[in-house]
PDB file of C-alpha atoms in Angstrom:
ATOM      1  CA  MET L   1      14.411   5.976  14.277  1.00  0.00           C
ATOM      2  CA  THR L   2      15.493   6.222  10.624  1.00  0.00           C
ATOM      3  CA  LEU L   3      13.996   3.722   8.239  1.00  0.00           C
ATOM      4  CA  LEU L   4      17.370   1.946   7.989  1.00  0.00           C
ATOM      5  CA  GLU L   5      17.538   1.626  11.773  1.00  0.00           C
ATOM      6  CA  ILE L   6      14.032   0.150  11.775  1.00  0.00           C
ATOM      7  CA  LEU L   7      15.094  -2.334   9.071  1.00  0.00           C
ATOM      8  CA  ARG L   8      18.221  -3.336  11.102  1.00  0.00           C
ATOM      9  CA  THR L   9      15.856  -4.154  14.029  1.00  0.00           C
ATOM     10  CA  LEU L  10      13.436  -6.125  11.980  1.00  0.00           C
ATOM     11  CA  GLU L  11      16.106  -8.133  10.187  1.00  0.00           C
ATOM     12  CA  LYS L  12      16.914  -9.905  13.464  1.00  0.00           C
ATOM     13  CA  LYS L  13      13.527 -11.658  13.368  1.00  0.00           C
ATOM     14  CA  GLN L  14      12.697 -14.640  11.186  1.00  0.00           C
ATOM     15  CA  THR L  15       9.071 -14.515   9.999  1.00  0.00           C
ATOM     16  CA  VAL L  16       8.426 -17.449   7.632  1.00  0.00           C
ATOM     17  CA  SER L  17       4.725 -17.746   6.996  1.00  0.00           C
ATOM     18  CA  GLY L  18       2.987 -18.975  10.157  1.00  0.00           C
ATOM     19  CA  ASN L  19       5.651 -17.407  12.456  1.00  0.00           C
ATOM     20  CA  GLU L  20       4.709 -13.773  12.042  1.00  0.00           C
ATOM     21  CA  SER L  21       4.257 -13.410  15.780  1.00  0.00           C
ATOM     22  CA  ALA L  22       8.050 -13.256  16.084  1.00  0.00           C
ATOM     23  CA  VAL L  23       7.950  -9.621  14.975  1.00  0.00           C
ATOM     24  CA  HIS L  24       4.907  -8.356  16.945  1.00  0.00           C
ATOM     25  CA  GLY L  25       6.799  -7.447  19.992  1.00  0.00           C
ATOM     26  CA  THR L  26       9.440  -5.688  17.849  1.00  0.00           C
ATOM     27  CA  VAL L  27       6.839  -3.581  16.078  1.00  0.00           C
ATOM     28  CA  LYS L  28       5.244  -2.593  19.454  1.00  0.00           C
ATOM     29  CA  ASP L  29       8.621  -1.784  20.986  1.00  0.00           C
ATOM     30  CA  ILE L  30       9.520   0.550  18.092  1.00  0.00           C
ATOM     31  CA  LEU L  31       6.146   2.413  17.911  1.00  0.00           C
ATOM     32  CA  GLY L  32       5.668   2.728  21.632  1.00  0.00           C
ATOM     33  CA  ASP L  33       2.721   4.302  23.367  1.00  0.00           C
ATOM     34  CA  GLY L  34      -0.157   6.002  21.643  1.00  0.00           C
ATOM     35  CA  PHE L  35      -1.332   3.038  19.622  1.00  0.00           C
ATOM     36  CA  ARG L  36      -3.925   0.392  20.450  1.00  0.00           C
ATOM     37  CA  TYR L  37      -2.414  -3.009  19.674  1.00  0.00           C
ATOM     38  CA  SER L  38      -4.170  -6.264  18.748  1.00  0.00           C
ATOM     39  CA  ALA L  39      -3.439  -9.581  17.098  1.00  0.00           C
ATOM     40  CA  ASP L  40      -5.754 -12.245  15.689  1.00  0.00           C
ATOM     41  CA  ALA L  41      -5.689 -15.994  15.379  1.00  0.00           C
ATOM     42  CA  LEU L  42      -4.151 -15.913  11.871  1.00  0.00           C
ATOM     43  CA  GLY L  43      -1.183 -13.883  13.093  1.00  0.00           C
ATOM     44  CA  ASN L  44      -2.093 -10.388  11.826  1.00  0.00           C
ATOM     45  CA  PHE L  45      -0.792  -7.570  14.084  1.00  0.00           C
ATOM     46  CA  VAL L  46      -2.553  -4.196  14.152  1.00  0.00           C
ATOM     47  CA  ALA L  47      -1.460  -0.866  15.505  1.00  0.00           C
ATOM     48  CA  THR L  48      -4.333   1.573  15.583  1.00  0.00           C
ATOM     49  CA  LEU L  49      -4.304   5.360  15.997  1.00  0.00           C
ATOM     50  CA  GLU L  50      -7.818   6.191  17.237  1.00  0.00           C
ATOM     51  CA  SER L  51      -9.917   9.097  16.288  1.00  0.00           C
ATOM     52  CA  SER L  52     -13.443   9.890  17.652  1.00  0.00           C
ATOM     53  CA  THR L  53     -14.580  11.327  14.276  1.00  0.00           C
ATOM     54  CA  GLY L  54     -13.803  10.779  10.673  1.00  0.00           C
ATOM     55  CA  LYS L  55     -13.281   7.696   8.557  1.00  0.00           C
ATOM     56  CA  ASN L  56     -11.396   4.451   9.060  1.00  0.00           C
ATOM     57  CA  ILE L  57      -8.216   3.878   6.994  1.00  0.00           C
ATOM     58  CA  MET L  58      -6.265   0.610   6.741  1.00  0.00           C
ATOM     59  CA  LEU L  59      -2.633   0.696   5.751  1.00  0.00           C
ATOM     60  CA  SER L  60      -0.930  -2.693   5.348  1.00  0.00           C
ATOM     61  CA  ALA L  61       2.321  -4.583   4.636  1.00  0.00           C
ATOM     62  CA  HIS L  62       2.747  -8.302   4.966  1.00  0.00           C
ATOM     63  CA  ALA L  63       5.059  -9.440   7.715  1.00  0.00           C
ATOM     64  CA  ASP L  64       5.882 -12.915   6.516  1.00  0.00           C
ATOM     65  CA  GLN L  65       8.817 -13.912   4.325  1.00  0.00           C
ATOM     66  CA  PRO L  66       9.177 -17.003   2.103  1.00  0.00           C
ATOM     67  CA  GLY L  67      11.161 -19.894   3.549  1.00  0.00           C
ATOM     68  CA  PHE L  68      11.040 -23.646   4.181  1.00  0.00           C
ATOM     69  CA  ILE L  69       9.526 -26.204   6.489  1.00  0.00           C
ATOM     70  CA  ALA L  70      10.960 -29.513   7.701  1.00  0.00           C
ATOM     71  CA  THR L  71       8.912 -32.424   6.362  1.00  0.00           C
ATOM     72  CA  HIS L  72      10.863 -35.528   7.292  1.00  0.00           C
ATOM     73  CA  ILE L  73      14.173 -36.479   8.987  1.00  0.00           C
ATOM     74  CA  GLU L  74      16.143 -39.237   7.297  1.00  0.00           C
ATOM     75  CA  ASP L  75      18.200 -41.900   9.056  1.00  0.00           C
ATOM     76  CA  SER L  76      21.339 -40.031   7.892  1.00  0.00           C
ATOM     77  CA  GLY L  77      20.257 -36.884   9.829  1.00  0.00           C
ATOM     78  CA  LEU L  78      19.465 -35.029   6.669  1.00  0.00           C
ATOM     79  CA  ILE L  79      16.237 -33.045   6.852  1.00  0.00           C
ATOM     80  CA  ARG L  80      13.864 -33.163   4.050  1.00  0.00           C
ATOM     81  CA  ALA L  81      12.122 -29.843   3.369  1.00  0.00           C
ATOM     82  CA  ALA L  82       9.425 -28.078   1.283  1.00  0.00           C
ATOM     83  CA  SER L  83       9.308 -24.418   0.389  1.00  0.00           C
ATOM     84  CA  VAL L  84       6.846 -22.037   2.017  1.00  0.00           C
ATOM     85  CA  GLY L  85       5.905 -19.375  -0.415  1.00  0.00           C
ATOM     86  CA  ASN L  86       7.409 -18.494  -3.747  1.00  0.00           C
ATOM     87  CA  LEU L  87      11.161 -18.730  -4.147  1.00  0.00           C
ATOM     88  CA  HIS L  88      13.364 -19.265  -7.091  1.00  0.00           C
ATOM     89  CA  LEU L  89      14.712 -22.583  -5.767  1.00  0.00           C
ATOM     90  CA  ASN L  90      17.512 -22.955  -8.259  1.00  0.00           C
ATOM     91  CA  CYS L  91      19.075 -19.733  -6.796  1.00  0.00           C
ATOM     92  CA  CYS L  92      18.797 -20.924  -3.197  1.00  0.00           C
ATOM     93  CA  ILE L  93      20.591 -24.313  -3.411  1.00  0.00           C
ATOM     94  CA  ASN L  94      23.741 -24.770  -1.313  1.00  0.00           C
ATOM     95  CA  SER L  95      22.954 -21.581   0.599  1.00  0.00           C
ATOM     96  CA  PRO L  96      23.218 -21.128   4.378  1.00  0.00           C
ATOM     97  CA  VAL L  97      19.949 -21.348   6.266  1.00  0.00           C
ATOM     98  CA  GLU L  98      18.799 -20.874   9.866  1.00  0.00           C
ATOM     99  CA  PHE L  99      15.868 -22.419  11.838  1.00  0.00           C
ATOM    100  CA  GLU L 100      13.560 -20.372  14.055  1.00  0.00           C
ATOM    101  CA  ASN L 101      15.487 -21.710  17.063  1.00  0.00           C
ATOM    102  CA  GLY L 102      18.857 -20.584  15.742  1.00  0.00           C
ATOM    103  CA  VAL L 103      20.052 -23.970  14.417  1.00  0.00           C
ATOM    104  CA  LYS L 104      22.126 -23.368  11.274  1.00  0.00           C
ATOM    105  CA  GLY L 105      22.414 -25.455   8.228  1.00  0.00           C
ATOM    106  CA  VAL L 106      22.845 -25.665   4.462  1.00  0.00           C
ATOM    107  CA  LEU L 107      19.994 -25.988   1.972  1.00  0.00           C
ATOM    108  CA  SER L 108      20.776 -28.495  -0.844  1.00  0.00           C
ATOM    109  CA  CYS L 109      18.951 -30.865  -3.182  1.00  0.00           C
ATOM    110  CA  ASP L 110      19.255 -34.310  -4.776  1.00  0.00           C
ATOM    111  CA  ALA L 111      22.087 -34.514  -7.254  1.00  0.00           C
ATOM    112  CA  ASN L 112      24.074 -31.986  -5.316  1.00  0.00           C
ATOM    113  CA  GLY L 113      22.172 -29.141  -6.689  1.00  0.00           C
ATOM    114  CA  SER L 114      23.138 -29.782 -10.288  1.00  0.00           C
ATOM    115  CA  SER L 115      19.474 -29.833 -11.535  1.00  0.00           C
ATOM    116  CA  ASN L 116      18.293 -26.961 -13.506  1.00  0.00           C
ATOM    117  CA  ASP L 117      14.722 -27.396 -12.337  1.00  0.00           C
ATOM    118  CA  VAL L 118      14.746 -27.911  -8.548  1.00  0.00           C
ATOM    119  CA  LYS L 119      11.483 -29.078  -6.989  1.00  0.00           C
ATOM    120  CA  ASP L 120      10.366 -29.310  -3.385  1.00  0.00           C
ATOM    121  CA  ALA L 121      10.643 -33.145  -3.411  1.00  0.00           C
ATOM    122  CA  MET L 122      14.436 -32.687  -4.008  1.00  0.00           C
ATOM    123  CA  LEU L 123      15.173 -30.371  -1.131  1.00  0.00           C
ATOM    124  CA  PHE L 124      17.068 -31.245   2.082  1.00  0.00           C
ATOM    125  CA  CYS L 125      18.828 -29.401   4.796  1.00  0.00           C
ATOM    126  CA  ASP L 126      22.103 -30.471   6.259  1.00  0.00           C
ATOM    127  CA  ILE L 127      22.687 -29.279   9.845  1.00  0.00           C
ATOM    128  CA  GLY L 128      25.691 -31.533  10.385  1.00  0.00           C
ATOM    129  CA  ALA L 129      23.785 -34.218  12.312  1.00  0.00           C
ATOM    130  CA  GLY L 130      25.110 -37.770  11.978  1.00  0.00           C
ATOM    131  CA  SER L 131      21.829 -39.566  12.514  1.00  0.00           C
ATOM    132  CA  ARG L 132      18.133 -39.025  12.885  1.00  0.00           C
ATOM    133  CA  ARG L 133      18.438 -39.077  16.675  1.00  0.00           C
ATOM    134  CA  ASP L 134      21.069 -36.404  16.573  1.00  0.00           C
ATOM    135  CA  ALA L 135      18.996 -34.168  14.213  1.00  0.00           C
ATOM    136  CA  GLN L 136      15.850 -34.654  16.408  1.00  0.00           C
ATOM    137  CA  LYS L 137      17.673 -33.100  19.329  1.00  0.00           C
ATOM    138  CA  LYS L 138      17.777 -29.815  17.373  1.00  0.00           C
ATOM    139  CA  VAL L 139      14.928 -29.895  14.837  1.00  0.00           C
ATOM    140  CA  CYS L 140      11.403 -31.270  14.634  1.00  0.00           C
ATOM    141  CA  VAL L 141       9.166 -31.947  11.700  1.00  0.00           C
ATOM    142  CA  GLY L 142       7.146 -28.867  11.057  1.00  0.00           C
ATOM    143  CA  ASP L 143       9.982 -26.431  12.169  1.00  0.00           C
ATOM    144  CA  ARG L 144      10.462 -23.520   9.711  1.00  0.00           C
ATOM    145  CA  PHE L 145      13.673 -22.132   8.512  1.00  0.00           C
ATOM    146  CA  ALA L 146      14.801 -19.411   6.065  1.00  0.00           C
ATOM    147  CA  LEU L 147      17.768 -18.281   4.107  1.00  0.00           C
ATOM    148  CA  SER L 148      20.301 -16.765   6.582  1.00  0.00           C
ATOM    149  CA  PHE L 149      19.801 -13.036   6.596  1.00  0.00           C
ATOM    150  CA  ARG L 150      22.988 -11.316   5.479  1.00  0.00           C
ATOM    151  CA  SER L 151      22.359  -7.781   4.357  1.00  0.00           C
ATOM    152  CA  VAL L 152      24.963  -6.202   2.102  1.00  0.00           C
ATOM    153  CA  ARG L 153      25.205  -2.383   1.514  1.00  0.00           C
ATOM    154  CA  LEU L 154      25.810  -1.627  -2.152  1.00  0.00           C
ATOM    155  CA  MET L 155      26.780   1.704  -3.755  1.00  0.00           C
ATOM    156  CA  GLY L 156      24.545   4.691  -3.111  1.00  0.00           C
ATOM    157  CA  ASN L 157      21.549   3.869  -0.936  1.00  0.00           C
ATOM    158  CA  LYS L 158      21.077   0.296  -2.183  1.00  0.00           C
ATOM    159  CA  ILE L 159      20.849  -2.763   0.057  1.00  0.00           C
ATOM    160  CA  SER L 160      20.659  -6.574  -0.773  1.00  0.00           C
ATOM    161  CA  ALA L 161      19.556  -9.476   1.350  1.00  0.00           C
ATOM    162  CA  PRO L 162      17.347 -12.539   1.338  1.00  0.00           C
ATOM    163  CA  GLY L 163      13.806 -11.893   2.458  1.00  0.00           C
ATOM    164  CA  LEU L 164      14.310  -8.159   2.136  1.00  0.00           C
ATOM    165  CA  ALA L 165      10.981  -7.353   0.488  1.00  0.00           C
ATOM    166  CA  ALA L 166       8.761  -8.140   3.484  1.00  0.00           C
ATOM    167  CA  LYS L 167      11.162  -6.494   6.009  1.00  0.00           C
ATOM    168  CA  LEU L 168      11.670  -3.287   4.038  1.00  0.00           C
ATOM    169  CA  CYS L 169       7.945  -2.808   3.367  1.00  0.00           C
ATOM    170  CA  CYS L 170       7.238  -3.306   7.070  1.00  0.00           C
ATOM    171  CA  ALA L 171      10.013  -0.856   7.907  1.00  0.00           C
ATOM    172  CA  ALA L 172       8.490   1.711   5.672  1.00  0.00           C
ATOM    173  CA  LEU L 173       5.015   1.188   7.160  1.00  0.00           C
ATOM    174  CA  ILE L 174       6.515   1.599  10.679  1.00  0.00           C
ATOM    175  CA  SER L 175       8.352   4.752   9.591  1.00  0.00           C
ATOM    176  CA  ALA L 176       5.082   6.210   8.318  1.00  0.00           C
ATOM    177  CA  ALA L 177       3.299   5.311  11.531  1.00  0.00           C
ATOM    178  CA  GLU L 178       5.886   7.086  13.614  1.00  0.00           C
ATOM    179  CA  THR L 179       5.377  10.256  11.459  1.00  0.00           C
ATOM    180  CA  ILE L 180       1.592  10.062  11.582  1.00  0.00           C
ATOM    181  CA  LYS L 181       1.579   9.504  15.260  1.00  0.00           C
ATOM    182  CA  ALA L 182       3.551  12.740  15.746  1.00  0.00           C
ATOM    183  CA  ASP L 183       0.794  14.757  13.997  1.00  0.00           C
ATOM    184  CA  PRO L 184      -2.404  12.717  14.849  1.00  0.00           C
ATOM    185  CA  PRO L 185      -4.794  12.403  11.801  1.00  0.00           C
ATOM    186  CA  LYS L 186      -8.469  13.290  11.700  1.00  0.00           C
ATOM    187  CA  HIS L 187      -9.390   9.720  10.853  1.00  0.00           C
ATOM    188  CA  THR L 188      -8.726   6.460  12.636  1.00  0.00           C
ATOM    189  CA  VAL L 189      -5.743   4.694  11.044  1.00  0.00           C
ATOM    190  CA  HIS L 190      -4.991   0.951  11.274  1.00  0.00           C
ATOM    191  CA  PHE L 191      -1.381  -0.170  10.540  1.00  0.00           C
ATOM    192  CA  VAL L 192      -1.723  -3.840   9.675  1.00  0.00           C
ATOM    193  CA  PHE L 193       1.336  -6.186   9.593  1.00  0.00           C
ATOM    194  CA  SER L 194      -0.432  -9.026   7.935  1.00  0.00           C
ATOM    195  CA  ALA L 195       0.184 -12.784   8.016  1.00  0.00           C
ATOM    196  CA  GLN L 196       0.449 -15.579   5.466  1.00  0.00           C
ATOM    197  CA  ASN L 197       0.870 -13.590   2.375  1.00  0.00           C
ATOM    198  CA  GLU L 198       3.185 -16.275   1.030  1.00  0.00           C
ATOM    199  CA  ALA L 199       0.510 -18.815   1.734  1.00  0.00           C
ATOM    200  CA  GLY L 200      -1.977 -17.060  -0.494  1.00  0.00           C
ATOM    201  CA  SER L 201      -2.849 -13.600   0.966  1.00  0.00           C
ATOM    202  CA  ARG L 202      -4.773 -15.285   3.759  1.00  0.00           C
ATOM    203  CA  GLY L 203      -4.129 -12.837   6.559  1.00  0.00           C
ATOM    204  CA  ILE L 204      -4.939  -9.545   4.985  1.00  0.00           C
ATOM    205  CA  GLY L 205      -8.410 -10.664   3.910  1.00  0.00           C
ATOM    206  CA  ALA L 206      -9.331 -11.552   7.512  1.00  0.00           C
ATOM    207  CA  ALA L 207      -7.874  -8.241   8.757  1.00  0.00           C
ATOM    208  CA  ALA L 208      -9.902  -6.221   6.227  1.00  0.00           C
ATOM    209  CA  TYR L 209     -13.127  -8.123   7.065  1.00  0.00           C
ATOM    210  CA  SER L 210     -12.548  -7.516  10.823  1.00  0.00           C
ATOM    211  CA  LEU L 211     -11.608  -3.770  10.501  1.00  0.00           C
ATOM    212  CA  LYS L 212     -14.124  -2.828   7.720  1.00  0.00           C
ATOM    213  CA  PRO L 213     -12.105   0.237   6.567  1.00  0.00           C
ATOM    214  CA  SER L 214     -13.562   3.068   4.618  1.00  0.00           C
ATOM    215  CA  CYS L 215     -10.483   2.654   2.386  1.00  0.00           C
ATOM    216  CA  ALA L 216      -7.176   0.842   2.219  1.00  0.00           C
ATOM    217  CA  VAL L 217      -3.688   1.167   0.842  1.00  0.00           C
ATOM    218  CA  ASN L 218      -1.429  -1.900   0.599  1.00  0.00           C
ATOM    219  CA  LEU L 219       2.319  -1.493   0.626  1.00  0.00           C
ATOM    220  CA  GLY L 220       4.212  -4.206  -1.256  1.00  0.00           C
ATOM    221  CA  ALA L 221       7.040  -4.979  -3.614  1.00  0.00           C
ATOM    222  CA  CYS L 222       7.306  -4.919  -7.398  1.00  0.00           C
ATOM    223  CA  ALA L 223       9.929  -6.288  -9.754  1.00  0.00           C
ATOM    224  CA  CYS L 224      12.231  -3.929 -11.630  1.00  0.00           C
ATOM    225  CA  GLY L 225      12.554  -4.178 -15.380  1.00  0.00           C
ATOM    226  CA  ASP L 226      15.916  -2.363 -15.543  1.00  0.00           C
ATOM    227  CA  VAL L 227      18.259  -5.322 -15.759  1.00  0.00           C
ATOM    228  CA  PRO L 228      19.096  -7.483 -18.783  1.00  0.00           C
ATOM    229  CA  GLY L 229      16.327  -9.848 -19.714  1.00  0.00           C
ATOM    230  CA  ALA L 230      13.788  -8.392 -17.378  1.00  0.00           C
ATOM    231  CA  LYS L 231      10.355  -7.084 -18.497  1.00  0.00           C
ATOM    232  CA  GLY L 232       8.578  -3.925 -17.453  1.00  0.00           C
ATOM    233  CA  THR L 233       9.243  -0.268 -17.027  1.00  0.00           C
ATOM    234  CA  ILE L 234       9.864  -0.067 -13.222  1.00  0.00           C
ATOM    235  CA  LYS L 235      13.313   1.179 -12.334  1.00  0.00           C
ATOM    236  CA  LEU L 236      15.322   1.097  -9.134  1.00  0.00           C
ATOM    237  CA  SER L 237      16.015   4.474  -7.417  1.00  0.00           C
ATOM    238  CA  LYS L 238      13.199   6.242  -9.270  1.00  0.00           C
ATOM    239  CA  GLY L 239      10.705   6.166  -6.471  1.00  0.00           C
ATOM    240  CA  PRO L 240       7.924   3.794  -5.430  1.00  0.00           C
ATOM    241  CA  ALA L 241       5.229   2.811  -7.994  1.00  0.00           C
ATOM    242  CA  ILE L 242       1.473   3.511  -7.609  1.00  0.00           C
ATOM    243  CA  LYS L 243      -0.285   0.323  -8.762  1.00  0.00           C
ATOM    244  CA  ILE L 244      -2.871   0.461 -11.482  1.00  0.00           C
ATOM    245  CA  SER L 245      -3.286  -3.272 -11.712  1.00  0.00           C
ATOM    246  CA  ASP L 246      -1.633  -6.679 -11.352  1.00  0.00           C
ATOM    247  CA  LYS L 247      -2.418 -10.301 -12.170  1.00  0.00           C
ATOM    248  CA  SER L 248      -5.047 -10.511  -9.335  1.00  0.00           C
ATOM    249  CA  SER L 249      -6.453  -7.004  -8.968  1.00  0.00           C
ATOM    250  CA  ILE L 250      -7.455  -3.669 -10.492  1.00  0.00           C
ATOM    251  CA  CYS L 251      -7.035  -0.867  -7.997  1.00  0.00           C
ATOM    252  CA  THR L 252      -9.936   1.502  -7.388  1.00  0.00           C
ATOM    253  CA  LYS L 253      -9.622   4.407  -9.740  1.00  0.00           C
ATOM    254  CA  SER L 254     -10.431   7.059  -7.059  1.00  0.00           C
ATOM    255  CA  MET L 255      -7.642   5.642  -4.809  1.00  0.00           C
ATOM    256  CA  ILE L 256      -5.194   5.822  -7.738  1.00  0.00           C
ATOM    257  CA  THR L 257      -6.088   9.443  -8.246  1.00  0.00           C
ATOM    258  CA  LEU L 258      -5.818  10.281  -4.595  1.00  0.00           C
ATOM    259  CA  LEU L 259      -2.362   8.683  -4.290  1.00  0.00           C
ATOM    260  CA  ASN L 260      -1.101  10.445  -7.385  1.00  0.00           C
ATOM    261  CA  ASP L 261      -2.488  13.801  -6.135  1.00  0.00           C
ATOM    262  CA  ALA L 262      -0.777  13.289  -2.727  1.00  0.00           C
ATOM    263  CA  ALA L 263       2.527  12.476  -4.475  1.00  0.00           C
ATOM    264  CA  ASN L 264       2.193  15.629  -6.727  1.00  0.00           C
ATOM    265  CA  ALA L 265       1.346  17.871  -3.770  1.00  0.00           C
ATOM    266  CA  GLU L 266       4.426  16.802  -1.877  1.00  0.00           C
ATOM    267  CA  GLY L 267       6.729  16.714  -4.988  1.00  0.00           C
ATOM    268  CA  LEU L 268       7.424  12.984  -4.546  1.00  0.00           C
ATOM    269  CA  SER L 269       8.900  11.024  -7.430  1.00  0.00           C
ATOM    270  CA  VAL L 270       6.760   8.025  -8.267  1.00  0.00           C
ATOM    271  CA  GLN L 271       6.307   5.474 -10.996  1.00  0.00           C
ATOM    272  CA  THR L 272       3.330   3.592 -12.323  1.00  0.00           C
ATOM    273  CA  GLU L 273       2.870  -0.214 -11.969  1.00  0.00           C
ATOM    274  CA  ILE L 274       0.906  -2.457 -14.240  1.00  0.00           C
ATOM    275  CA  SER L 275       2.012  -5.984 -13.591  1.00  0.00           C
ATOM    276  CA  GLU L 276       0.899  -9.015 -15.701  1.00  0.00           C
ATOM    277  CA  GLN L 277       3.106 -11.476 -13.906  1.00  0.00           C
ATOM    278  CA  THR L 278       2.314 -11.361 -10.287  1.00  0.00           C
ATOM    279  CA  GLY L 279      -0.539 -10.773  -7.811  1.00  0.00           C
ATOM    280  CA  SER L 280      -0.626  -9.150  -4.436  1.00  0.00           C
ATOM    281  CA  ASP L 281      -2.514  -8.718  -1.129  1.00  0.00           C
ATOM    282  CA  THR L 282      -4.489  -5.962  -2.802  1.00  0.00           C
ATOM    283  CA  ALA L 283      -6.965  -8.389  -4.328  1.00  0.00           C
ATOM    284  CA  ALA L 284      -7.958  -9.856  -0.988  1.00  0.00           C
ATOM    285  CA  VAL L 285      -8.719  -6.423   0.389  1.00  0.00           C
ATOM    286  CA  LEU L 286     -10.630  -5.242  -2.689  1.00  0.00           C
ATOM    287  CA  LYS L 287     -12.999  -8.241  -2.386  1.00  0.00           C
ATOM    288  CA  SER L 288     -13.645  -8.013   1.320  1.00  0.00           C
ATOM    289  CA  CYS L 289     -16.773  -6.602   2.983  1.00  0.00           C
ATOM    290  CA  GLY L 290     -18.649  -6.255  -0.366  1.00  0.00           C
ATOM    291  CA  GLY L 291     -15.777  -4.278  -1.797  1.00  0.00           C
ATOM    292  CA  ILE L 292     -13.329  -1.825  -0.221  1.00  0.00           C
ATOM    293  CA  PRO L 293     -11.830   1.097  -2.128  1.00  0.00           C
ATOM    294  CA  THR L 294      -8.215   0.081  -2.309  1.00  0.00           C
ATOM    295  CA  GLY L 295      -4.951   1.506  -3.645  1.00  0.00           C
ATOM    296  CA  ALA L 296      -1.428   0.074  -3.584  1.00  0.00           C
ATOM    297  CA  ILE L 297       2.159   1.394  -3.393  1.00  0.00           C
ATOM    298  CA  SER L 298       5.078  -0.773  -4.499  1.00  0.00           C
ATOM    299  CA  ILE L 299       8.741  -0.535  -3.615  1.00  0.00           C
ATOM    300  CA  PRO L 300      10.877  -1.577  -6.571  1.00  0.00           C
ATOM    301  CA  PHE L 301      13.215  -4.626  -6.190  1.00  0.00           C
ATOM    302  CA  ARG L 302      15.677  -6.347  -8.320  1.00  0.00           C
ATOM    303  CA  TYR L 303      16.237 -10.154  -8.095  1.00  0.00           C
ATOM    304  CA  MET L 304      13.094 -10.785  -6.151  1.00  0.00           C
ATOM    305  CA  ARG L 305      12.667 -14.197  -4.413  1.00  0.00           C
ATOM    306  CA  THR L 306      16.355 -14.948  -4.444  1.00  0.00           C
ATOM    307  CA  PRO L 307      19.049 -14.725  -1.793  1.00  0.00           C
ATOM    308  CA  THR L 308      19.962 -11.272  -3.088  1.00  0.00           C
ATOM    309  CA  GLU L 309      16.795  -9.135  -3.236  1.00  0.00           C
ATOM    310  CA  THR L 310      17.955  -5.595  -3.941  1.00  0.00           C
ATOM    311  CA  ALA L 311      16.311  -2.288  -3.177  1.00  0.00           C
ATOM    312  CA  ASP L 312      17.017   1.420  -2.679  1.00  0.00           C
ATOM    313  CA  ILE L 313      16.419   2.676   0.788  1.00  0.00           C
ATOM    314  CA  LYS L 314      15.475   6.056  -0.705  1.00  0.00           C
ATOM    315  CA  ASP L 315      12.573   4.409  -2.638  1.00  0.00           C
ATOM    316  CA  ALA L 316      11.244   2.942   0.669  1.00  0.00           C
ATOM    317  CA  GLU L 317      11.562   6.347   2.389  1.00  0.00           C
ATOM    318  CA  THR L 318       9.594   7.951  -0.373  1.00  0.00           C
ATOM    319  CA  ALA L 319       6.943   5.266  -0.026  1.00  0.00           C
ATOM    320  CA  ALA L 320       6.616   6.139   3.666  1.00  0.00           C
ATOM    321  CA  LYS L 321       6.254   9.832   2.866  1.00  0.00           C
ATOM    322  CA  LEU L 322       3.574   9.061   0.268  1.00  0.00           C
ATOM    323  CA  ILE L 323       1.596   6.979   2.833  1.00  0.00           C
ATOM    324  CA  CYS L 324       1.755  10.009   5.178  1.00  0.00           C
ATOM    325  CA  ALA L 325       0.723  12.437   2.475  1.00  0.00           C
ATOM    326  CA  PHE L 326      -2.220  10.218   1.552  1.00  0.00           C
ATOM    327  CA  VAL L 327      -3.472  10.035   5.156  1.00  0.00           C
ATOM    328  CA  ASN L 328      -3.107  13.760   5.605  1.00  0.00           C
ATOM    329  CA  SER L 329      -5.052  14.531   2.458  1.00  0.00           C
ATOM    330  CA  TYR L 330      -7.810  11.931   2.719  1.00  0.00           C
TER     331      TYR L 330
END
């Protein structure tokens, strides 16, 4: 399957933090035989290519997307909600949403979305119910929902959609797994689709502790600085970025070198990421098991954490190629 075809399959599944299991079967169906599959209590899903000799490599991308959770149903039938993960709420108001069970609604807030500083306490979802009893027939407190996934193809190889970052990173990791499977590596490789990144990088730390890898590479997203008012040097369509550091982590120097060497050997166009604004799953891996040598690859995105996250498919394809080159050279 092409990376875009993998993405089209993944986009059908809603994976708000805590509901990552919705995608486990899809990943297994795409990858097929040849892997050992496992899942843990937190919701991490691991596809492993076994080797009887060599080292133990962990490659990861988080499977969960930001969204919302129903907290209370009012007498009117409106459903009070809180955000799960980090979203720019002002950009999400009066947008269509969908619950895990397929129920559709509109996310809004007190004052009809006119506030310039939307808080969780102001959020509600309107599913069209006329009373609490009507709403309870479709939705329960604790049910999760997300912005309705509507992908839009832009010029060139660009695509825009809500929740795109997690799905595109997972698609790139699956694409790399398919390639690596076709030419089995000398080391055991674990492909981890981790849980609860949006809740504080909880899943990947548990996975790293359980797998105890010799080294790890985390695949994530980074914000572009190529639009008016944005900060940073990352540009869309210029290749993935090899992370040096972010707000929560400093990548292992030897891993940075190995990733750059792999990119140079394959003639892959890459950028360098130093982020002062955001953290990543990388920190949780670095701190596990007394310290794990860890590198990170980031796919550039514009308009992150809004209903219109935008990326270039070619950047994701290059990220997948870089993962393969690293595994082959390690």
